[in-house]
Amino acid sequence: MREAVDLAIAQHKDQPGPLLQVLHAVQAQLGYVPPAAVPVIADALNLSRAEVHGVVTFYHFFRQSPPGRHIVQICQAEACRAMHCETLTEHARKRLSIDFHQTTADGAFTLEPVYCLGNCACSPAMMVDGDLYGRVTPEDFDAMVAAKSAKQ
Amino acid sequence: MTTTVYIPRDATALSLGADAVAQAIAAEARQRNLDIKIVRNGSRGMFWLEPLVEVSTASGRQAYGPVKAADVPGLFAAGFLDGAAHPLHLGATEEIPYLKSQERLTFVRVGVIDPVSLDDYLAHGGYAGLRRALTLEPAQIVQEVTDSGLRGRGGAAFPTGIKWKTVLDQPPQQKYVTCNADEGDSGTFADRMLMEGDPFMLIEGMTIAGIAVGATRGYIYLRAEYPHAHRALNEAIAAAYQAGYLGPDVLGSGKRFDLEVRLGAGAYICGEETSMLESLEGRRGEVRVRPPLPAIKGLFGQPTIVNNVISLASVPVILEKGAQFYRDYGMGKSRGTIPLQLAGNIKRGGVVERAFGLTLRELLYDYGGGSASGRPLRAVQVGGPLGAYIPESQFDTPLDYEALAGIGALLGHGGVVAFDDTVDMARMARYAMEFCAIESCGKCTPCRIGSTRGVELMDRVIANIDRERNLQLVEELCETMLHGSLCGLGGMTPYPVQSALKHFPEDFRKTVQ
């Protein structure tokens, strides 16, 4: 952990306004921003712990605990609602037996809401590990889960 | 002879399987020993046809779509590399009516070129605007933008030239050009398509802005939800540096312009310009009190241009062809073109760039073909989650800034989300409040507390608990948020709520199941 944090700091600390860059780099390496990283980052950037904690918790993108191996984000915004994303969301909850912001017991999937993926002409939309999916049906969702589970 | 095949790298095309199609086409060509070159272009913006594969033939580019990987052997067998007939053949791409009737100035190269090839950009007229700008005085560049009538395409519609002039008029010091690419409105994807499909145009627009106001550094604040745009921008920026279009000596002019992409982190509020600046500085994206304006004290306290992607990408054509050329498009005080985005429950979703003045009805039916579900369209939300819901009786309103303001709505960033008659407008009003509660930066009370109270009130209305009294409270709460919020998030969340109440009152008085 310390290594990843130190590297992120070294890469970005000389840029103007580097905190978000550092946090992005840490999360890219570790999958989340460990609470133990906060004082290290604060010290290196000459910020208070409160300032760093404040930024980590302000932005929906940053996680404070490790996610599952696959991150599934289902869009909840208007265009997807117009195509009944609530039905897809309900299906996903049941299929994975978890709610939003939770991870399956086997650590395979984390389910998150997202507010617009820019795929609004092909709703409902979903992103899995950075890959975008359009016009997602419950069957498509199950196929995605099966494909990701088979790979492990 | 090598045949060029175009398969989009646009995120929507990828979401519908474009990569699998590209792999299948490459494999099939290898197997058949055919010489092809695959170009991963942007999308033409006709998303019901994606993945749209184009083949360069003697009679121009021929389109096939929507193509699935399983269709590929059949396409080869039919001779699609020569533009032969096939059930998926759509004819010449440029002749498809949806595309042919558009007036593409900003999207002129999107879907046409290889987005990350500087040579392709130059071969299609790229950087002509910057070359002309470098022959002008800074004040002349700003005047050109002012005369074009360009207004901010992010949603606020503030005259771009006036903003630039304010920055230009500040004494020489470190100045910045920032691009607001935090396209968070549901139903909008024009910024994304442009950044993925023609990133050099944005880079050129920002460079011109920098030269015009004496700013040597630019930042593109890009939302984290757009990883494909991030890759395209970074590739294009590297190529522009390599060829001397960015850096210490732009095209040998002796003028410096550096540019980098900074990622947001999933906060809708950072599309508000002052909160975007806070975020760029590495802080919580809390809204700043204005004045001072960002043009006077912006990023790191320095004079800063903050413009939307489409505003900046409109600048090269204005400089290349002159203010009058751009101004000749449009109506009233809305000059030029706007890329409208058709989304939600719509049969033919995509991007339609036209001069201002097209009516909603033309957009929804002539282009969109009505709902995707085949049911009647009941409501559209124009301008993102803070835009009003518009009923069918107002579909003849022209899509320009003043006409929409006249019916209590707004054009915003040009997103149009269609809903069929299964929509429950009371639930959409509740969602507007819920979204505001999730995304509020927390700085001002009407937005932070008001939105949460709004959700609670709507829950009671929906559950028919003391309904009329709670509806009255919703109205009063909307007034408080409208007048008492620091920025547009709390200040405009009432628009969807109040418009839903006004035009669809029956949805708020349903019998509880």
Tab-separated table of C-alpha atoms in Angstrom, chain A residues 121-122 135, chain B residues 12 16 43-52 54 63 66 90 92-94 96-100 102 104 193 348-351:
chain	number	residue	atom	x	y	z
A	121	ALA	CA	-29.525	6.968	-27.066
A	122	CYS	CA	-29.044	3.275	-26.199
A	135	ARG	CA	-29.715	-1.460	-24.357
B	12	THR	CA	-21.835	3.871	-27.871
B	16	LEU	CA	-23.157	-2.403	-28.992
B	43	SER	CA	-19.628	7.753	-34.739
B	44	ARG	CA	-21.800	9.443	-37.358
B	45	GLY	CA	-24.315	9.816	-34.551
B	46	MET	CA	-27.044	7.519	-35.876
B	47	PHE	CA	-27.040	5.195	-32.932
B	48	TRP	CA	-29.857	2.889	-34.000
B	49	LEU	CA	-27.553	1.866	-36.875
B	50	GLU	CA	-24.493	1.175	-34.701
B	51	PRO	CA	-22.197	-0.577	-35.116
B	52	LEU	CA	-22.225	1.183	-38.490
B	54	GLU	CA	-18.459	1.904	-43.753
B	63	ALA	CA	-22.740	2.146	-45.044
B	66	PRO	CA	-26.353	-2.349	-37.574
B	90	LEU	CA	-27.844	1.469	-46.235
B	92	ALA	CA	-24.011	5.929	-49.462
B	93	THR	CA	-23.505	7.177	-45.903
B	94	GLU	CA	-23.829	10.842	-46.816
B	96	ILE	CA	-28.871	8.734	-45.407
B	97	PRO	CA	-31.642	11.338	-44.861
B	98	TYR	CA	-30.950	11.698	-41.105
B	99	LEU	CA	-27.419	12.801	-41.949
B	100	LYS	CA	-28.005	14.507	-45.279
B	102	GLN	CA	-28.068	18.174	-41.105
B	104	ARG	CA	-22.738	19.987	-39.568
B	193	MET	CA	-18.785	12.154	-29.320
B	348	ARG	CA	-33.756	6.781	-33.859
B	349	GLY	CA	-31.550	8.301	-31.178
B	350	GLY	CA	-28.425	10.227	-32.029
B	351	VAL	CA	-26.982	13.633	-32.697
